[in-house]
């Protein structure tokens, strides 16, 4: 369960921004240290989907796990990186609204941690994903977090909060990336890209959500270190 919570943590704030574009990502593979963990990860994470709706003013990123038992919708201001997250975890609904102090702390931590990452482009290692040519980047922080990304420069979307890599900056948008930590590895691959989407998608979820600060939200997520989560990240563009 701790590994599952870690991965929820890794994708909770994944967001993109700029123009009117839509990208759908899916989990293309999961790997674990042993057969029991492998089975658990496949049962809970293999069906995970992430959809991002981005325009100049707002970004919505939806994460759907376990057949809809866990749903997260994050709304981000691409100009200020302020965000609000709606989380429905098996009927437990929370609206996470960070305070100004929390947002300032996040930005400060990300700026400091960004310099810890080593970014290496791998010449000649390319993939074509959804018709886009993507180049490989290896990213590591020397603290057990490793990423492999296939990045295209042809999609003008700012991917500024790939969990684990906040603070890292490079030109382009990843249409495939693998995250490896604590003996677990998960790969996301883009399944769909569209230049437009229904603007109604920018409407927040309906229903009764308990509003909490980000600090209080952390207490509801055992096994996850949010200070560690917000410490490392990737930011294409």
PDB file of C-alpha atoms in Angstrom:
ATOM      1  CA  UNK A   1       0.000   0.000   0.000  1.00  0.00           C
ATOM      2  CA  UNK A   2       2.932   2.313   0.705  1.00  0.00           C
ATOM      3  CA  UNK A   3       4.132   1.935  -2.874  1.00  0.00           C
ATOM      4  CA  UNK A   4       0.657   2.710  -4.198  1.00  0.00           C
ATOM      5  CA  UNK A   5       0.439   5.835  -2.046  1.00  0.00           C
ATOM      6  CA  UNK A   6       3.876   6.896  -3.282  1.00  0.00           C
ATOM      7  CA  UNK A   7       2.778   6.626  -6.901  1.00  0.00           C
ATOM      8  CA  UNK A   8      -0.473   8.487  -6.169  1.00  0.00           C
ATOM      9  CA  UNK A   9       1.781  11.107  -4.686  1.00  0.00           C
ATOM     10  CA  UNK A  10       4.001  11.083  -7.763  1.00  0.00           C
ATOM     11  CA  UNK A  11       1.144  11.968 -10.072  1.00  0.00           C
ATOM     12  CA  UNK A  12      -1.081  14.027  -7.820  1.00  0.00           C
ATOM     13  CA  UNK A  13       0.200  17.384  -9.065  1.00  0.00           C
ATOM     14  CA  UNK A  14       1.055  16.517 -12.603  1.00  0.00           C
ATOM     15  CA  UNK A  15      -0.062  19.458 -14.712  1.00  0.00           C
ATOM     16  CA  UNK A  16       0.505  21.198 -18.023  1.00  0.00           C
ATOM     17  CA  UNK A  17      -0.253  24.565 -19.501  1.00  0.00           C
ATOM     18  CA  UNK A  18      -0.447  26.864 -22.527  1.00  0.00           C
ATOM     19  CA  UNK A  19      -2.853  27.181 -25.456  1.00  0.00           C
ATOM     20  CA  UNK A  20      -5.891  24.956 -25.959  1.00  0.00           C
ATOM     21  CA  UNK A  21      -4.705  21.374 -26.116  1.00  0.00           C
ATOM     22  CA  UNK A  22      -5.606  17.958 -24.717  1.00  0.00           C
ATOM     23  CA  UNK A  23      -3.389  14.989 -23.898  1.00  0.00           C
ATOM     24  CA  UNK A  24      -4.360  11.601 -22.537  1.00  0.00           C
ATOM     25  CA  UNK A  25      -1.698   9.453 -20.864  1.00  0.00           C
ATOM     26  CA  UNK A  26      -1.977   5.836 -19.811  1.00  0.00           C
ATOM     27  CA  UNK A  27       0.175   3.397 -17.862  1.00  0.00           C
ATOM     28  CA  UNK A  28       1.905   1.237 -20.441  1.00  0.00           C
ATOM     29  CA  UNK A  29       3.904  -0.882 -17.988  1.00  0.00           C
ATOM     30  CA  UNK A  30       4.514  -1.452 -14.272  1.00  0.00           C
ATOM     31  CA  UNK A  31       7.306  -3.395 -12.629  1.00  0.00           C
ATOM     32  CA  UNK A  32       8.074  -4.286  -9.015  1.00  0.00           C
ATOM     33  CA  UNK A  33      10.749  -6.085  -7.011  1.00  0.00           C
ATOM     34  CA  UNK A  34       8.765  -9.287  -6.454  1.00  0.00           C
ATOM     35  CA  UNK A  35       5.740 -11.151  -7.806  1.00  0.00           C
ATOM     36  CA  UNK A  36       3.403 -10.045  -4.994  1.00  0.00           C
ATOM     37  CA  UNK A  37       4.179  -6.378  -5.480  1.00  0.00           C
ATOM     38  CA  UNK A  38       3.964  -6.793  -9.244  1.00  0.00           C
ATOM     39  CA  UNK A  39       0.474  -8.268  -8.955  1.00  0.00           C
ATOM     40  CA  UNK A  40      -0.638  -5.518  -6.585  1.00  0.00           C
ATOM     41  CA  UNK A  41       0.658  -2.758  -8.839  1.00  0.00           C
ATOM     42  CA  UNK A  42      -0.900  -4.250 -11.952  1.00  0.00           C
ATOM     43  CA  UNK A  43      -4.246  -4.650 -10.206  1.00  0.00           C
ATOM     44  CA  UNK A  44      -4.402  -1.084  -8.963  1.00  0.00           C
ATOM     45  CA  UNK A  45      -2.298   0.978 -11.360  1.00  0.00           C
ATOM     46  CA  UNK A  46      -2.342  -0.599 -14.815  1.00  0.00           C
ATOM     47  CA  UNK A  47      -5.715   0.993 -15.606  1.00  0.00           C
ATOM     48  CA  UNK A  48      -4.661   4.459 -14.439  1.00  0.00           C
ATOM     49  CA  UNK A  49      -5.452   7.248 -16.903  1.00  0.00           C
ATOM     50  CA  UNK A  50      -4.421  10.887 -16.874  1.00  0.00           C
ATOM     51  CA  UNK A  51      -6.099  13.560 -18.975  1.00  0.00           C
ATOM     52  CA  UNK A  52      -4.847  17.120 -19.281  1.00  0.00           C
ATOM     53  CA  UNK A  53      -6.899  20.010 -20.649  1.00  0.00           C
ATOM     54  CA  UNK A  54      -4.781  23.124 -21.117  1.00  0.00           C
ATOM     55  CA  UNK A  55      -5.328  26.688 -22.259  1.00  0.00           C
ATOM     56  CA  UNK A  56      -3.679  30.032 -21.545  1.00  0.00           C
ATOM     57  CA  UNK A  57      -5.650  30.666 -18.382  1.00  0.00           C
ATOM     58  CA  UNK A  58      -6.091  27.287 -16.728  1.00  0.00           C
ATOM     59  CA  UNK A  59      -4.953  23.692 -16.744  1.00  0.00           C
ATOM     60  CA  UNK A  60      -7.048  20.765 -15.611  1.00  0.00           C
ATOM     61  CA  UNK A  61      -5.389  17.416 -14.972  1.00  0.00           C
ATOM     62  CA  UNK A  62      -7.570  14.408 -14.116  1.00  0.00           C
ATOM     63  CA  UNK A  63      -6.146  11.194 -12.683  1.00  0.00           C
ATOM     64  CA  UNK A  64      -8.427   8.161 -12.588  1.00  0.00           C
ATOM     65  CA  UNK A  65      -7.329   5.048 -10.693  1.00  0.00           C
ATOM     66  CA  UNK A  66      -8.778   1.700  -9.669  1.00  0.00           C
ATOM     67  CA  UNK A  67     -11.742   1.958 -12.002  1.00  0.00           C
ATOM     68  CA  UNK A  68     -12.825   5.316 -10.652  1.00  0.00           C
ATOM     69  CA  UNK A  69     -12.426   4.488  -6.964  1.00  0.00           C
ATOM     70  CA  UNK A  70      -9.751   7.199  -6.760  1.00  0.00           C
ATOM     71  CA  UNK A  71     -10.215  10.357  -8.843  1.00  0.00           C
ATOM     72  CA  UNK A  72      -8.128  13.532  -8.633  1.00  0.00           C
ATOM     73  CA  UNK A  73      -8.778  16.740 -10.565  1.00  0.00           C
ATOM     74  CA  UNK A  74      -6.164  19.475 -10.288  1.00  0.00           C
ATOM     75  CA  UNK A  75      -6.784  23.001 -11.590  1.00  0.00           C
ATOM     76  CA  UNK A  76      -3.631  25.059 -12.050  1.00  0.00           C
ATOM     77  CA  UNK A  77      -3.037  28.676 -12.989  1.00  0.00           C
ATOM     78  CA  UNK A  78      -0.191  28.409 -15.544  1.00  0.00           C
ATOM     79  CA  UNK A  79       0.966  31.958 -14.870  1.00  0.00           C
ATOM     80  CA  UNK A  80       1.281  31.687 -11.085  1.00  0.00           C
ATOM     81  CA  UNK A  81       1.385  27.890 -10.504  1.00  0.00           C
ATOM     82  CA  UNK A  82      -1.372  28.291  -7.914  1.00  0.00           C
ATOM     83  CA  UNK A  83      -3.577  25.207  -7.807  1.00  0.00           C
ATOM     84  CA  UNK A  84      -6.689  23.654  -6.309  1.00  0.00           C
ATOM     85  CA  UNK A  85      -7.102  19.886  -6.185  1.00  0.00           C
ATOM     86  CA  UNK A  86     -10.341  17.932  -5.870  1.00  0.00           C
ATOM     87  CA  UNK A  87      -9.877  14.392  -4.599  1.00  0.00           C
ATOM     88  CA  UNK A  88     -12.498  11.673  -4.320  1.00  0.00           C
ATOM     89  CA  UNK A  89     -10.973   8.634  -2.638  1.00  0.00           C
ATOM     90  CA  UNK A  90     -13.670   5.984  -2.375  1.00  0.00           C
ATOM     91  CA  UNK A  91     -16.276   8.578  -1.411  1.00  0.00           C
ATOM     92  CA  UNK A  92     -13.993  10.623   0.831  1.00  0.00           C
ATOM     93  CA  UNK A  93     -14.075  13.975  -0.959  1.00  0.00           C
ATOM     94  CA  UNK A  94     -11.598  16.751  -0.269  1.00  0.00           C
ATOM     95  CA  UNK A  95     -10.970  20.105  -1.924  1.00  0.00           C
ATOM     96  CA  UNK A  96      -7.323  20.937  -1.329  1.00  0.00           C
ATOM     97  CA  UNK A  97      -6.616  24.673  -1.319  1.00  0.00           C
ATOM     98  CA  UNK A  98      -2.992  25.525  -0.464  1.00  0.00           C
ATOM     99  CA  UNK A  99      -2.373  28.656   1.538  1.00  0.00           C
ATOM    100  CA  UNK A 100      -0.178  31.453   0.211  1.00  0.00           C
ATOM    101  CA  UNK A 101       2.539  30.344   2.626  1.00  0.00           C
ATOM    102  CA  UNK A 102       2.360  26.753   1.375  1.00  0.00           C
ATOM    103  CA  UNK A 103       2.618  27.882  -2.256  1.00  0.00           C
ATOM    104  CA  UNK A 104       5.604  30.069  -1.442  1.00  0.00           C
ATOM    105  CA  UNK A 105       7.247  27.156   0.338  1.00  0.00           C
ATOM    106  CA  UNK A 106       6.647  24.837  -2.630  1.00  0.00           C
ATOM    107  CA  UNK A 107       8.233  27.298  -5.046  1.00  0.00           C
ATOM    108  CA  UNK A 108      11.236  27.847  -2.797  1.00  0.00           C
ATOM    109  CA  UNK A 109      11.814  24.109  -2.368  1.00  0.00           C
ATOM    110  CA  UNK A 110      11.478  23.474  -6.101  1.00  0.00           C
ATOM    111  CA  UNK A 111      13.940  26.217  -6.981  1.00  0.00           C
ATOM    112  CA  UNK A 112      16.475  24.766  -4.556  1.00  0.00           C
ATOM    113  CA  UNK A 113      16.009  21.162  -5.622  1.00  0.00           C
ATOM    114  CA  UNK A 114      16.095  21.829  -9.357  1.00  0.00           C
ATOM    115  CA  UNK A 115      19.857  22.253  -9.258  1.00  0.00           C
ATOM    116  CA  UNK A 116      20.261  18.749  -7.769  1.00  0.00           C
ATOM    117  CA  UNK A 117      19.148  17.023 -10.946  1.00  0.00           C
ATOM    118  CA  UNK A 118      21.420  15.718 -13.640  1.00  0.00           C
ATOM    119  CA  UNK A 119      19.847  15.957 -17.097  1.00  0.00           C
ATOM    120  CA  UNK A 120      21.412  14.043 -19.968  1.00  0.00           C
ATOM    121  CA  UNK A 121      20.073  13.975 -23.514  1.00  0.00           C
ATOM    122  CA  UNK A 122      20.822  10.665 -25.236  1.00  0.00           C
ATOM    123  CA  UNK A 123      21.857  11.393 -28.845  1.00  0.00           C
ATOM    124  CA  UNK A 124      20.293   9.157 -31.468  1.00  0.00           C
ATOM    125  CA  UNK A 125      17.742   7.590 -29.097  1.00  0.00           C
ATOM    126  CA  UNK A 126      14.381   8.688 -30.487  1.00  0.00           C
ATOM    127  CA  UNK A 127      10.786   7.486 -30.636  1.00  0.00           C
ATOM    128  CA  UNK A 128       7.793   8.502 -32.713  1.00  0.00           C
ATOM    129  CA  UNK A 129       4.738   8.847 -30.465  1.00  0.00           C
ATOM    130  CA  UNK A 130       1.379   9.956 -31.868  1.00  0.00           C
ATOM    131  CA  UNK A 131       3.245  11.217 -34.917  1.00  0.00           C
ATOM    132  CA  UNK A 132       5.655  13.382 -32.900  1.00  0.00           C
ATOM    133  CA  UNK A 133       9.408  12.832 -32.957  1.00  0.00           C
ATOM    134  CA  UNK A 134      10.680  12.477 -29.368  1.00  0.00           C
ATOM    135  CA  UNK A 135      14.232  12.573 -28.020  1.00  0.00           C
ATOM    136  CA  UNK A 136      15.348  10.710 -24.918  1.00  0.00           C
ATOM    137  CA  UNK A 137      16.441  12.410 -21.711  1.00  0.00           C
ATOM    138  CA  UNK A 138      17.757  10.653 -18.592  1.00  0.00           C
ATOM    139  CA  UNK A 139      17.150  12.538 -15.354  1.00  0.00           C
ATOM    140  CA  UNK A 140      18.351  11.611 -11.867  1.00  0.00           C
ATOM    141  CA  UNK A 141      18.854  13.325  -8.534  1.00  0.00           C
ATOM    142  CA  UNK A 142      21.313  11.005  -6.820  1.00  0.00           C
ATOM    143  CA  UNK A 143      18.700  10.118  -4.203  1.00  0.00           C
ATOM    144  CA  UNK A 144      17.114   7.065  -5.791  1.00  0.00           C
ATOM    145  CA  UNK A 145      14.760   8.862  -8.175  1.00  0.00           C
ATOM    146  CA  UNK A 146      15.397   8.132 -11.859  1.00  0.00           C
ATOM    147  CA  UNK A 147      13.418   9.185 -14.917  1.00  0.00           C
ATOM    148  CA  UNK A 148      13.572   8.357 -18.605  1.00  0.00           C
ATOM    149  CA  UNK A 149      11.641  10.776 -20.799  1.00  0.00           C
ATOM    150  CA  UNK A 150      10.925  10.925 -24.518  1.00  0.00           C
ATOM    151  CA  UNK A 151      10.340  14.600 -25.222  1.00  0.00           C
ATOM    152  CA  UNK A 152       8.948  16.377 -28.255  1.00  0.00           C
ATOM    153  CA  UNK A 153       9.621  20.042 -28.969  1.00  0.00           C
ATOM    154  CA  UNK A 154       6.641  20.203 -31.320  1.00  0.00           C
ATOM    155  CA  UNK A 155       3.939  20.431 -28.638  1.00  0.00           C
ATOM    156  CA  UNK A 156       3.833  23.881 -27.100  1.00  0.00           C
ATOM    157  CA  UNK A 157       2.610  22.859 -23.686  1.00  0.00           C
ATOM    158  CA  UNK A 158       4.395  23.630 -20.460  1.00  0.00           C
ATOM    159  CA  UNK A 159       4.655  20.473 -18.362  1.00  0.00           C
ATOM    160  CA  UNK A 160       5.809  22.049 -15.146  1.00  0.00           C
ATOM    161  CA  UNK A 161       4.833  19.629 -12.415  1.00  0.00           C
ATOM    162  CA  UNK A 162       5.715  16.078 -13.339  1.00  0.00           C
ATOM    163  CA  UNK A 163       5.855  14.736  -9.829  1.00  0.00           C
ATOM    164  CA  UNK A 164       9.304  14.134  -8.536  1.00  0.00           C
ATOM    165  CA  UNK A 165      10.944  16.628 -10.851  1.00  0.00           C
ATOM    166  CA  UNK A 166       9.542  20.023  -9.881  1.00  0.00           C
ATOM    167  CA  UNK A 167      12.256  22.563 -10.532  1.00  0.00           C
ATOM    168  CA  UNK A 168      13.884  20.787 -13.480  1.00  0.00           C
ATOM    169  CA  UNK A 169      13.594  22.701 -16.728  1.00  0.00           C
ATOM    170  CA  UNK A 170      14.031  21.529 -20.311  1.00  0.00           C
ATOM    171  CA  UNK A 171      12.564  22.439 -23.669  1.00  0.00           C
ATOM    172  CA  UNK A 172       9.670  20.264 -24.793  1.00  0.00           C
ATOM    173  CA  UNK A 173       6.870  18.031 -23.599  1.00  0.00           C
ATOM    174  CA  UNK A 174       7.273  14.335 -22.644  1.00  0.00           C
ATOM    175  CA  UNK A 175       4.950  11.945 -24.461  1.00  0.00           C
ATOM    176  CA  UNK A 176       6.467   9.006 -22.615  1.00  0.00           C
ATOM    177  CA  UNK A 177       8.247   8.842 -19.296  1.00  0.00           C
ATOM    178  CA  UNK A 178       9.267   6.219 -16.769  1.00  0.00           C
ATOM    179  CA  UNK A 179       9.588   6.834 -13.029  1.00  0.00           C
ATOM    180  CA  UNK A 180      11.701   4.522 -10.911  1.00  0.00           C
ATOM    181  CA  UNK A 181      11.845   4.667  -7.095  1.00  0.00           C
ATOM    182  CA  UNK A 182      11.826   2.273  -4.129  1.00  0.00           C
ATOM    183  CA  UNK A 183      12.226  -0.703  -6.469  1.00  0.00           C
ATOM    184  CA  UNK A 184       9.072   0.154  -8.413  1.00  0.00           C
ATOM    185  CA  UNK A 185       8.951   1.391 -12.002  1.00  0.00           C
ATOM    186  CA  UNK A 186       5.985   2.791 -13.890  1.00  0.00           C
ATOM    187  CA  UNK A 187       5.881   4.015 -17.480  1.00  0.00           C
ATOM    188  CA  UNK A 188       3.323   6.460 -18.866  1.00  0.00           C
ATOM    189  CA  UNK A 189       2.749   6.790 -22.609  1.00  0.00           C
ATOM    190  CA  UNK A 190       0.589   9.296 -24.461  1.00  0.00           C
ATOM    191  CA  UNK A 191      -2.491   7.681 -26.002  1.00  0.00           C
ATOM    192  CA  UNK A 192      -4.220  10.697 -27.521  1.00  0.00           C
ATOM    193  CA  UNK A 193      -3.486  14.300 -28.480  1.00  0.00           C
ATOM    194  CA  UNK A 194      -5.976  16.907 -29.670  1.00  0.00           C
ATOM    195  CA  UNK A 195      -5.604  20.603 -30.457  1.00  0.00           C
ATOM    196  CA  UNK A 196      -9.014  21.495 -29.010  1.00  0.00           C
ATOM    197  CA  UNK A 197     -11.432  20.276 -26.341  1.00  0.00           C
ATOM    198  CA  UNK A 198     -14.842  21.063 -24.856  1.00  0.00           C
ATOM    199  CA  UNK A 199     -14.433  24.160 -22.661  1.00  0.00           C
ATOM    200  CA  UNK A 200     -16.951  22.665 -20.219  1.00  0.00           C
ATOM    201  CA  UNK A 201     -14.088  20.447 -19.092  1.00  0.00           C
ATOM    202  CA  UNK A 202     -12.748  23.441 -17.161  1.00  0.00           C
ATOM    203  CA  UNK A 203     -15.759  23.343 -14.828  1.00  0.00           C
ATOM    204  CA  UNK A 204     -14.805  21.994 -11.360  1.00  0.00           C
ATOM    205  CA  UNK A 205     -16.363  18.718 -10.130  1.00  0.00           C
ATOM    206  CA  UNK A 206     -19.740  18.973  -8.458  1.00  0.00           C
ATOM    207  CA  UNK A 207     -20.707  17.534  -5.103  1.00  0.00           C
ATOM    208  CA  UNK A 208     -19.821  18.161  -1.483  1.00  0.00           C
ATOM    209  CA  UNK A 209     -16.074  18.418  -0.900  1.00  0.00           C
ATOM    210  CA  UNK A 210     -14.467  19.149   2.452  1.00  0.00           C
ATOM    211  CA  UNK A 211     -12.087  22.074   1.983  1.00  0.00           C
ATOM    212  CA  UNK A 212      -8.662  21.536   3.570  1.00  0.00           C
ATOM    213  CA  UNK A 213      -5.238  23.116   3.463  1.00  0.00           C
ATOM    214  CA  UNK A 214      -2.457  21.153   1.816  1.00  0.00           C
ATOM    215  CA  UNK A 215      -0.844  20.518   5.197  1.00  0.00           C
ATOM    216  CA  UNK A 216      -4.059  18.906   6.462  1.00  0.00           C
ATOM    217  CA  UNK A 217      -4.405  16.885   3.249  1.00  0.00           C
ATOM    218  CA  UNK A 218      -1.017  15.261   3.896  1.00  0.00           C
ATOM    219  CA  UNK A 219      -2.362  13.770   7.117  1.00  0.00           C
ATOM    220  CA  UNK A 220      -4.982  11.819   5.119  1.00  0.00           C
ATOM    221  CA  UNK A 221      -2.340  10.194   2.928  1.00  0.00           C
ATOM    222  CA  UNK A 222      -0.228   7.803   5.050  1.00  0.00           C
ATOM    223  CA  UNK A 223       3.017   6.575   3.578  1.00  0.00           C
ATOM    224  CA  UNK A 224       3.550   9.648   1.434  1.00  0.00           C
ATOM    225  CA  UNK A 225       6.187  12.296   2.056  1.00  0.00           C
ATOM    226  CA  UNK A 226       4.876  15.467   0.499  1.00  0.00           C
ATOM    227  CA  UNK A 227       7.953  17.437   1.346  1.00  0.00           C
ATOM    228  CA  UNK A 228       9.857  14.843  -0.658  1.00  0.00           C
ATOM    229  CA  UNK A 229       7.159  14.842  -3.303  1.00  0.00           C
ATOM    230  CA  UNK A 230       7.371  18.548  -3.844  1.00  0.00           C
ATOM    231  CA  UNK A 231      11.122  18.524  -3.673  1.00  0.00           C
ATOM    232  CA  UNK A 232      11.829  17.090  -7.089  1.00  0.00           C
ATOM    233  CA  UNK A 233      10.193  17.672 -10.423  1.00  0.00           C
ATOM    234  CA  UNK A 234      10.370  18.216 -14.105  1.00  0.00           C
ATOM    235  CA  UNK A 235       9.370  21.216 -15.991  1.00  0.00           C
ATOM    236  CA  UNK A 236       9.419  21.048 -19.758  1.00  0.00           C
ATOM    237  CA  UNK A 237       9.632  24.490 -21.178  1.00  0.00           C
TER     238      UNK A 237
END
